[in-house]
Coordinates of C-alpha atoms in Angstrom, one line a residue:
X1 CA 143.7 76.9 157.6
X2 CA 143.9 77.8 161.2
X3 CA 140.4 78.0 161.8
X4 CA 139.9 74.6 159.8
X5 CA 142.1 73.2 162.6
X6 CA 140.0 74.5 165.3
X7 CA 137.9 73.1 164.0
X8 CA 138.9 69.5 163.8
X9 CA 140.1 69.6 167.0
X10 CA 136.6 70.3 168.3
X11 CA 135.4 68.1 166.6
X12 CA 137.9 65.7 167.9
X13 CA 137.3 66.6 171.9
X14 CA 133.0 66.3 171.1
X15 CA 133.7 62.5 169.4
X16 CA 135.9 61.7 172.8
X17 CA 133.6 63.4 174.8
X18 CA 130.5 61.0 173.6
X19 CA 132.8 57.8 174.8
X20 CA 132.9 56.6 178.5
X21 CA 136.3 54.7 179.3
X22 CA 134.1 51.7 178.6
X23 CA 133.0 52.4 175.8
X24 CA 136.6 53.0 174.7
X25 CA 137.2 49.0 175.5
X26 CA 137.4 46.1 173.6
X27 CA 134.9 43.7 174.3
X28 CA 137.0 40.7 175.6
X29 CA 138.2 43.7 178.4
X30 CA 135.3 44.4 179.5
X31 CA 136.2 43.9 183.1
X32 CA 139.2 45.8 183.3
X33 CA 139.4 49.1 184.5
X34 CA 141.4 51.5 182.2
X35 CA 142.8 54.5 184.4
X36 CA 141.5 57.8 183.3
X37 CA 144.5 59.2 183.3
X38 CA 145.3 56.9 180.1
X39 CA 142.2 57.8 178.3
X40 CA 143.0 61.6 179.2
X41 CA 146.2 61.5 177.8
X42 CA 145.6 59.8 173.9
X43 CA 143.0 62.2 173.5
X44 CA 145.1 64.8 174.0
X45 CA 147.8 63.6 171.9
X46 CA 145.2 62.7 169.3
X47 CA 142.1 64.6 169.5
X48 CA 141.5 64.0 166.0
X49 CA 141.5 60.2 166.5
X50 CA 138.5 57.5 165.4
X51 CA 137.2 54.1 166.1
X52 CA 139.3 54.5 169.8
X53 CA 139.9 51.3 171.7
X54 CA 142.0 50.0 174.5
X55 CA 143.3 47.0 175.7
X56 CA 145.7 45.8 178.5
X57 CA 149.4 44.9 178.3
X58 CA 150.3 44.3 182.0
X59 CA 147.1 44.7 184.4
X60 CA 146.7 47.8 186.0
X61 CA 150.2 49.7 184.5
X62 CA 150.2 49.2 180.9
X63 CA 147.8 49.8 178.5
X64 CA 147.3 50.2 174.5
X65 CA 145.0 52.1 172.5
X66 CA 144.6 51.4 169.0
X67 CA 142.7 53.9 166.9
X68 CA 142.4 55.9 163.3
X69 CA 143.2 59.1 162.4
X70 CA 141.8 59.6 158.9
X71 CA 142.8 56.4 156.9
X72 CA 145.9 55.5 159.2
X73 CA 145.9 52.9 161.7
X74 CA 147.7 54.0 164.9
X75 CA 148.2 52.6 168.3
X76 CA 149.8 54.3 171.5
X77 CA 151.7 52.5 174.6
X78 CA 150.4 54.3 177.7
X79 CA 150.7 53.7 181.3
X80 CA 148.5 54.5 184.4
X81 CA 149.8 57.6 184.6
X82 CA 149.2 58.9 181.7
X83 CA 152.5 58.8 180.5
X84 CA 152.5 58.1 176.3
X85 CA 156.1 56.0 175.7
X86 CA 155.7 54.6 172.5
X87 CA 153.8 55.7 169.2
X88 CA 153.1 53.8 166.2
X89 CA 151.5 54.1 162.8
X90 CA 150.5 50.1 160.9
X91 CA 152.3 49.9 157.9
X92 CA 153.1 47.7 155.2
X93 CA 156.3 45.4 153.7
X94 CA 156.5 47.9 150.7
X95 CA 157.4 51.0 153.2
X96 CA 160.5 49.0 154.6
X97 CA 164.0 50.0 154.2
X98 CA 165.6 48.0 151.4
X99 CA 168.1 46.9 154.5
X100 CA 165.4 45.3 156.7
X101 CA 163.7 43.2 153.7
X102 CA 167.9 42.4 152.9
X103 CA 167.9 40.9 156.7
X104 CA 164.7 39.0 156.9
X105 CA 165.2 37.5 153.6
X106 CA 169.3 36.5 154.3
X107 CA 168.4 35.9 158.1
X108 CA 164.7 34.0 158.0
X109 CA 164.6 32.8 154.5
X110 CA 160.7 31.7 153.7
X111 CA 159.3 33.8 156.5
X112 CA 156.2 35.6 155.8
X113 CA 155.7 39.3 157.1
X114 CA 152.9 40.0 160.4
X115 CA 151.9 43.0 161.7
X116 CA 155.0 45.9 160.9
X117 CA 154.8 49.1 162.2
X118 CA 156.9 52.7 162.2
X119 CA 157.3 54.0 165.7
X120 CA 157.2 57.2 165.2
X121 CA 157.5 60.1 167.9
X122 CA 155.0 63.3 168.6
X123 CA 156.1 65.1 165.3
X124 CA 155.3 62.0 163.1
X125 CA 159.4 61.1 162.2
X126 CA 160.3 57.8 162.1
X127 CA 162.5 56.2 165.1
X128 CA 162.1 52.7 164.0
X129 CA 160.2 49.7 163.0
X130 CA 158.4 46.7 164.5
X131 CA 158.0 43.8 162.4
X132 CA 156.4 40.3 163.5
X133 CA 157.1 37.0 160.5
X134 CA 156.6 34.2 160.4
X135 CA 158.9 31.4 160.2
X136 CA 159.3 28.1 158.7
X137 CA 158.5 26.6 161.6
X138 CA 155.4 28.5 162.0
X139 CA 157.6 30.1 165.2
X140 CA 156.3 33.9 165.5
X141 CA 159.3 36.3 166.2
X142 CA 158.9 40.0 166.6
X143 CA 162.0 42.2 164.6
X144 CA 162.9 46.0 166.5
X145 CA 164.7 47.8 164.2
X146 CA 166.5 51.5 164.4
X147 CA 165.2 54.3 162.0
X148 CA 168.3 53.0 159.4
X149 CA 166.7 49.8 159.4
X150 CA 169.4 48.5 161.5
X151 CA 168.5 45.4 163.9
X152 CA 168.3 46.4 167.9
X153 CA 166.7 43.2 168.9
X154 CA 164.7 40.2 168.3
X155 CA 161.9 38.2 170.2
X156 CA 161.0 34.8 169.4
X157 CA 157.7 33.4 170.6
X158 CA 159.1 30.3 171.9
X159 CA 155.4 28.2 173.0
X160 CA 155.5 26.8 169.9
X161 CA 152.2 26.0 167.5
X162 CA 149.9 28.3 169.8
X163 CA 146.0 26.5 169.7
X164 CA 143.3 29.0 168.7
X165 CA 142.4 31.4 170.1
X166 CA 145.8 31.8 172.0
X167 CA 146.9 35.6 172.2
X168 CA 150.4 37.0 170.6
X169 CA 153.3 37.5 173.5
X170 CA 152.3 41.3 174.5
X171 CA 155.7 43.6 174.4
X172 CA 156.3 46.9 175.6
X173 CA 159.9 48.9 176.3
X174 CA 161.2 50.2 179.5
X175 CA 164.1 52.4 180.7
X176 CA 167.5 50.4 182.0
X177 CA 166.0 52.1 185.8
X178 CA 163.3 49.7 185.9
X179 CA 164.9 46.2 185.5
X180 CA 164.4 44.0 188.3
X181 CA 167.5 44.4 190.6
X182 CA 168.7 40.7 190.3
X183 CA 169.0 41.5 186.6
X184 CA 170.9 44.5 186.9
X185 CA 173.4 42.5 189.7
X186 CA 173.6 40.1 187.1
X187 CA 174.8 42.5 184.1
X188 CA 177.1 44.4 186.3
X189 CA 178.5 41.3 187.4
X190 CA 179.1 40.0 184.0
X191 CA 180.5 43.5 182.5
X192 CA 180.5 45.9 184.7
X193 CA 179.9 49.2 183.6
X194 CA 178.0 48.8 179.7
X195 CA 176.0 50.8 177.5
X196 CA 172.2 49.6 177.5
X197 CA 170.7 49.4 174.0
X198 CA 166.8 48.4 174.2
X199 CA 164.8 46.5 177.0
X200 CA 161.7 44.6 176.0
X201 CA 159.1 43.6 178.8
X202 CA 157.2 40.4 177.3
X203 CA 154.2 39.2 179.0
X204 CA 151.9 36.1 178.4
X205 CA 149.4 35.8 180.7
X206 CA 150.2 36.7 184.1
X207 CA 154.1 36.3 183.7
X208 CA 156.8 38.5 182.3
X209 CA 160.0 38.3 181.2
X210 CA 162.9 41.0 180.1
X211 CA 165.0 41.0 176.7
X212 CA 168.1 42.7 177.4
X213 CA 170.3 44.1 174.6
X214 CA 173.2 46.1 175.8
X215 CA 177.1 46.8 174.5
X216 CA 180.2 46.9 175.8
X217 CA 184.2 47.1 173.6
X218 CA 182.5 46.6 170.2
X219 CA 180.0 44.1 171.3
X220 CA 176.6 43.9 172.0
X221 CA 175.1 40.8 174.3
X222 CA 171.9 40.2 173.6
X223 CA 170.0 38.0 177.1
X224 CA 166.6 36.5 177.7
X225 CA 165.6 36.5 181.7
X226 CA 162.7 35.3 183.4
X227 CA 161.2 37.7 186.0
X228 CA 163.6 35.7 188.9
X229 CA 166.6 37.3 186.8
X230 CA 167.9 33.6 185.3
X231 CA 169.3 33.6 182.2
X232 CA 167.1 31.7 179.7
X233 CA 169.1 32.8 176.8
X234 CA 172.1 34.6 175.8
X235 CA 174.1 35.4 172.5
X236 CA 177.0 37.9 171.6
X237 CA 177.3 40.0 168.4
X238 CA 180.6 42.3 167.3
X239 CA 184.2 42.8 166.6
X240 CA 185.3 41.0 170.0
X241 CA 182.7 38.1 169.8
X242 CA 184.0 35.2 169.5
X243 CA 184.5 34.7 165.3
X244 CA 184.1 30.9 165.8
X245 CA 180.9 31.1 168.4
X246 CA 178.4 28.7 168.0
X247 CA 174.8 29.8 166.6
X248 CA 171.7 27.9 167.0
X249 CA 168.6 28.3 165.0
X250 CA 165.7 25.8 165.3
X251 CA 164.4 23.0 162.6
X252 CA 161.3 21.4 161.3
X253 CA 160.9 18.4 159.9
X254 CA 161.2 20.3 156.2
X255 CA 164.3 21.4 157.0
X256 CA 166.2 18.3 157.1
X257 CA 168.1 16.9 153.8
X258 CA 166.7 14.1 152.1
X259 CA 169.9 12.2 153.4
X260 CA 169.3 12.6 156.4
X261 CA 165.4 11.2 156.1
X262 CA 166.4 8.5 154.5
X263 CA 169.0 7.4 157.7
X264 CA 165.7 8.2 159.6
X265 CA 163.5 5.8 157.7
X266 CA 166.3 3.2 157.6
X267 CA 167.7 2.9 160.6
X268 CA 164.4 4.3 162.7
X269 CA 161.2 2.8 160.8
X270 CA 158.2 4.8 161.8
X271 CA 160.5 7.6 163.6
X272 CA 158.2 11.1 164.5
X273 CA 160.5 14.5 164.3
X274 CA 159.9 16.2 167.4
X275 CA 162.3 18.8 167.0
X276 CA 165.8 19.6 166.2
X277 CA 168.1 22.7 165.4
X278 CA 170.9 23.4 163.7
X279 CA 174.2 24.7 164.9
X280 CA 176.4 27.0 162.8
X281 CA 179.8 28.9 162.8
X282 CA 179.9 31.8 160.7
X283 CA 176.5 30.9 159.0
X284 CA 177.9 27.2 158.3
X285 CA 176.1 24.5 159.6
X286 CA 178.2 22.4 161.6
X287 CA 176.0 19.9 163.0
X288 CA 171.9 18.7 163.1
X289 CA 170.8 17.6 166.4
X290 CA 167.5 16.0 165.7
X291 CA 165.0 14.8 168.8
X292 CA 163.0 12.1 167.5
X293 CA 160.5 9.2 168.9
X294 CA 160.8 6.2 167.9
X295 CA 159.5 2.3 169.5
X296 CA 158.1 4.6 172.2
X297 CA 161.8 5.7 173.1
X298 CA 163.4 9.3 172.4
X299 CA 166.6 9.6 171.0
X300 CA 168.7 12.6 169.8
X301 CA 170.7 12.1 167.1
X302 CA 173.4 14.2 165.5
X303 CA 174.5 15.0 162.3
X304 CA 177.4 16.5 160.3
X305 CA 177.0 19.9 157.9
X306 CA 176.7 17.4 154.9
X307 CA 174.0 15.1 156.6
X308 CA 176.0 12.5 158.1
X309 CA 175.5 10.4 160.9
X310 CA 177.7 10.9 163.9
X311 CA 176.0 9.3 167.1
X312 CA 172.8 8.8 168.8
X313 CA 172.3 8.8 172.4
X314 CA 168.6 7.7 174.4
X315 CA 167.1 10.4 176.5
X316 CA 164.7 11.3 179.2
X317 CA 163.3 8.8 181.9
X318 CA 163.1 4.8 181.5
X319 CA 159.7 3.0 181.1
X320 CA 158.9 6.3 178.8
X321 CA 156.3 4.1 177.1
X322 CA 154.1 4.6 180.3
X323 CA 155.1 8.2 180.6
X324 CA 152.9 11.5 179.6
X325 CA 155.1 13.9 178.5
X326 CA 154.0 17.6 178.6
X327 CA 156.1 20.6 177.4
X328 CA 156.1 23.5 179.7
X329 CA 158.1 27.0 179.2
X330 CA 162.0 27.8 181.1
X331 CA 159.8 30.4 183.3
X332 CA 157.2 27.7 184.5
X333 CA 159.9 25.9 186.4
X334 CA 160.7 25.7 189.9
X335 CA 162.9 28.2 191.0
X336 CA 164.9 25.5 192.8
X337 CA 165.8 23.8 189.7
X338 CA 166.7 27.2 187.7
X339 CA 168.8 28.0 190.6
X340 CA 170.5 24.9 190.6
X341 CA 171.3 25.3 186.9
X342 CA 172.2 28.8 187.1
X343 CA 174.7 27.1 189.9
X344 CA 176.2 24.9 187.6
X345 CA 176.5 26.5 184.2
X346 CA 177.4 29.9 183.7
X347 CA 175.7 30.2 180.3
X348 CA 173.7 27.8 178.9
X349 CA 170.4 27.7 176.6
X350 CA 167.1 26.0 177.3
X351 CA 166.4 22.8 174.2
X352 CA 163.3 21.8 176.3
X353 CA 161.5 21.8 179.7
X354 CA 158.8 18.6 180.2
X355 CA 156.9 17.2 183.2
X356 CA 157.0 13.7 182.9
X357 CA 154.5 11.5 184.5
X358 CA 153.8 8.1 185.3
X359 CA 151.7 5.8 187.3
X360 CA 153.1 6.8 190.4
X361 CA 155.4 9.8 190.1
X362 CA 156.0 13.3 188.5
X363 CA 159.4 14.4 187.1
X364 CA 161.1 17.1 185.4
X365 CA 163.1 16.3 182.6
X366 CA 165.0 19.6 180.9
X367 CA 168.0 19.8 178.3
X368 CA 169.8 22.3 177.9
X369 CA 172.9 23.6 175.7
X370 CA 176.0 25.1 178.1
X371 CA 179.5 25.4 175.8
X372 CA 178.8 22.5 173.2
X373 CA 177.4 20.3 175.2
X374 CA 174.1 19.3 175.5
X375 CA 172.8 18.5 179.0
X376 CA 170.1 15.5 179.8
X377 CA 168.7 16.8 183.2
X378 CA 165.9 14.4 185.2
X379 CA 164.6 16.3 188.7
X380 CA 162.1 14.9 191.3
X381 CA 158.6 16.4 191.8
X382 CA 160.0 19.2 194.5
X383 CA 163.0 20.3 191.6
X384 CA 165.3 18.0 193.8
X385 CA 168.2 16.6 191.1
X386 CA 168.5 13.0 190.5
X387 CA 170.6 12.7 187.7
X388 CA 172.1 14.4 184.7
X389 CA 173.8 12.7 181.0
X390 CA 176.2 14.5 179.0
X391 CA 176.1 14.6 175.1
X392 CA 178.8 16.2 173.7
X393 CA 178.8 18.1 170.2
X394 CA 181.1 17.1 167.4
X395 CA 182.4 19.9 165.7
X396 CA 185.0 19.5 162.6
X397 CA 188.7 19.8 163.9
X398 CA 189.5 22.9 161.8
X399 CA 189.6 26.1 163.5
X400 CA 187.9 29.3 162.5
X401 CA 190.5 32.5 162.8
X402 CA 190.5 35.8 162.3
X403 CA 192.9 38.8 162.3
X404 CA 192.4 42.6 162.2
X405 CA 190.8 44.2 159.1
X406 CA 192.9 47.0 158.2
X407 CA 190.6 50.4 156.3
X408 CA 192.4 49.8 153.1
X409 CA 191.2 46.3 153.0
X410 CA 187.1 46.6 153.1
X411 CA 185.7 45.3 150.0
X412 CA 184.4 47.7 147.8
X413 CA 180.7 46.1 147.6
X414 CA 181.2 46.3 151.4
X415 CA 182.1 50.2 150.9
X416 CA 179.5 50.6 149.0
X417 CA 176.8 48.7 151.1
X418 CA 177.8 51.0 153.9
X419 CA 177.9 54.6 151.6
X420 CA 174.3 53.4 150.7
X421 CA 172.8 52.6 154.3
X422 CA 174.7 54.2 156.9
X423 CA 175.9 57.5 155.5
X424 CA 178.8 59.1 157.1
X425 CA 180.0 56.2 158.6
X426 CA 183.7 56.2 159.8
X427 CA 185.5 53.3 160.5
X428 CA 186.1 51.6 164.1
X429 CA 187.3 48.3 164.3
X430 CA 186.8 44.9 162.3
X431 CA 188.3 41.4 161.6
X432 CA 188.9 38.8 158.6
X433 CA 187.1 35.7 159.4
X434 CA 188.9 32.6 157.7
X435 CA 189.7 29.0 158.2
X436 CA 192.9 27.2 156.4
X437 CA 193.9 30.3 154.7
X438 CA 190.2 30.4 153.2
X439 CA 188.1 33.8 153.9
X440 CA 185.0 33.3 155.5
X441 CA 183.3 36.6 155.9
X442 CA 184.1 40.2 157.4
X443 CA 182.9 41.8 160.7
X444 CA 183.1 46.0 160.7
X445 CA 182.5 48.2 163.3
X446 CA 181.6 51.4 162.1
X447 CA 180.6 54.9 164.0
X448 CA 177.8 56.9 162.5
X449 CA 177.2 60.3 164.9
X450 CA 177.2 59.1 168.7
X451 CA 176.1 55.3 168.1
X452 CA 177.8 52.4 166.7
X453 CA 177.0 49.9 164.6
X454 CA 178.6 46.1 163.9
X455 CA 177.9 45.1 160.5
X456 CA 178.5 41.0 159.2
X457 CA 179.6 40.7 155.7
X458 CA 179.8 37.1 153.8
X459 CA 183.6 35.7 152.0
X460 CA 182.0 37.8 148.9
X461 CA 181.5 41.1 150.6
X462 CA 177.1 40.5 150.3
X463 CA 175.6 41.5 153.7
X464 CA 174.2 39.4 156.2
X465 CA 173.3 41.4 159.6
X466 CA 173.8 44.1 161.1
X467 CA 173.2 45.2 164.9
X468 CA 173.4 48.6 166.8
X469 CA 175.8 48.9 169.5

């Protein structure tokens, strides 16, 4: 057997030997240098590998090689150095954990499964999973799971229906020493001292950004920056998140009731869905807010959890019948106007960034979401502010409680979810979720060796997500 190894391996180091680094590159990187020292390094780790190629993730420091080793796809994260940080072999949906599937198909019901991968480490164990679907909305987001098939983080391709041709967001991890220092100010800031769970580089193009997860008293925060360190996102998952937070998720045009389309067609004759999302407490839709176009005039129009109308209010600039509107990404705006609304709004999420021109000038027009309220910004050509409309959300009156969960009181299915997927758990912390003496759902905090987890159980006990903490 021994010799039969040598063998291979010889084998392997002759087929490597035979390639030059160009050789070893796709064709559309033709003109990008690949270190040596990145080459050197996957053949060392895989001298038995075939059909070797690489391809850049973040021009001259991060690379990926994609290659076979018998009848298994692999691929390697590598950097200039040399240095191999993440390993991964291209699976299918019939090798994921029963829990993951459970997620996807509670959390992104219709999606349809991408690329999914194990990462796995030198000795060929499994430390987790990467999964890209695809939603409803044709929106591509990429799933980072632990090995228990336990949710770390999730990244959402957020440019919308991508033309052809148009590459996938490139991701690769780094360690908490290597955020940008006006993102570790920020965090410190915000919690002081925290446990950091997973940071995801994302680059498209020539620009980066940095998904944050980290956890602090039973809670992880999960954050979006741009490379200047502003927050284009933020959310909060655990025991001490708020029970009653708001969650948005994002709509199509299938996605609205037929009661609601047939206010549309009544009220707006010849409207065009633009785009719209839904906002939720506790997984119950609250409210619609819907962007529409209509007699060459936007509006955004809200609705109640059954489809009701509530209000309508007209956005963006006047004389939009003359206006070209273009939709541009958080990152691609001036950093005078993300400082100014970093300045104003402690939290807040982007709806949508435009350039709107006319005959004789260029503005910016951005909305965004900051506490319930939804934020009509207009801005000059040089990001200076010029004026701002408030639309406030209408949420039912009732208030969503909760009060500790006591051991004793876990559900049994909940029990038994837990025995089943996180073995050896003990107990932490948790809450009762309810609303006029009415149980919504359960939050648990569990402990299973050194890391945490904060699992989010419906009024019936059935699983809905869980995160690692």
């Amino acid at each position: 057997m021994k010799k039969v190894y040598i063998y291979l391996f010889f084998v392997g180091w002759l087929f490597w030997g035979c390639d030059s680094v160009t050789d070893l590159q796709p064709q559309q990187n033709i003109n990008v240098a690949i270190p040596q020292a990145a080459v050197n390094a996957v053949r060392h780790a895989y001298p038995e590998a075939t059909k070797v190629r690489f391809s850049t993730i973040e021009k001259d420091k991060i690379f990926q090689s994609d290659f076979e080793i018998k009848v298994e796809k692999m691929s390697a994260i590598v950097n200039y150095l040399g240095v191999i940080s993440e390993m991964y072999k291209q699976t299918g949906e019939i090798d994921l954990p029963e829990i993951i599937k459970k997620y996807i198909e509670t959390n992104y019901s219709g999606a349809t499964y991408g690329d999914i991968c194990q990462q796995v480490n030198k000795d060929g164990q499994i430390e987790g999973y990467k999964v890209r679907i695809k939603g409803k909305d044709a929106k591509e987001i990429t799933l980072i799971f632990d090995a228990t098939g336990t949710l770390i983080l999730s990244i959402a391709d957020d440019r919308g229906m991508k033309p052809p041709g148009m590459k996938p967001q490139k991701i690769y991890f780094i360690d908490k020493s290597e955020l940008p220092q006006a993102i570790t100010d920020y965090l410190v800031s915000k919690h002081g001292e925290y446990k950091c769970i997973k940071i995801a580089v994302i680059v498209e193009a020539d620009t980066k950004g940095y998904s944050v997860v980290i956890s602090k008293d039973f809670t992880t925060y999960d954050y979006l920056f741009d490379e200047k360190g502003n927050v284009l996102k933020s959310s909060s998952f655990g025991v001490n998140a708020p029970s009653d937070r708001i969650e948005d998720k994002p709509l199509n045009i299938n996605d609205l009731s037929s009661k609601i389309k047939n206010y549309l067609d009544k009220e707006f004759k010849g409207w065009q869905f633009e785009r719209g999302l839904s906002f939720s407490q506790n997984n119950v839709i609250q409210i619609y807010n819907i962007l529409i176009t209509y007699d060459k005039k936007q509006y955004s129009i809200q609705f109640d959890g059954e489809g009701n109308y509530i209000k309508k209010e007209e956005i963006g600039n006047n004389g939009m019948e003359k206006a070209v509107i273009q939709m541009i990404q958080p990152k691609d705006l001036p950093s005078i106007i993300t400082n100014y609304l970093a300045s104003k709004h402690t939290d807040f999420k982007y709806i949508q960034s435009s350039i709107v021109t006319t005959k004789d000038k260029k503005t910016y027009w951005i909305t965004i979401l900051s506490k319930n309220i939804t934020f009509d910004y207009t801005f000059d050509n040089q990001g200076n502010f010029i004026n701002v409309k408030e639309i406030t959300m209408k949420f039912p009156d009732n208030k969503i409680n909760d009060k500790p969960l006591d051991p004793k009181d876990i559900p049994s299915k909940a029990k038994e979810y837990l025995d089943i997927n996180f073995k050896g758990w003990v107990f932490q912390k948790g809450f009762i979720a309810y609303a006029e003496n009415k149980v919504l759902g359960y939050m648990i905090a569990i402990k299973v060796g050194n890391d945490y987890y904060y699992i989010n159980f419906d009024e019936n006990a059935r699983f809905i997500s869980a995160r690692k903490g």
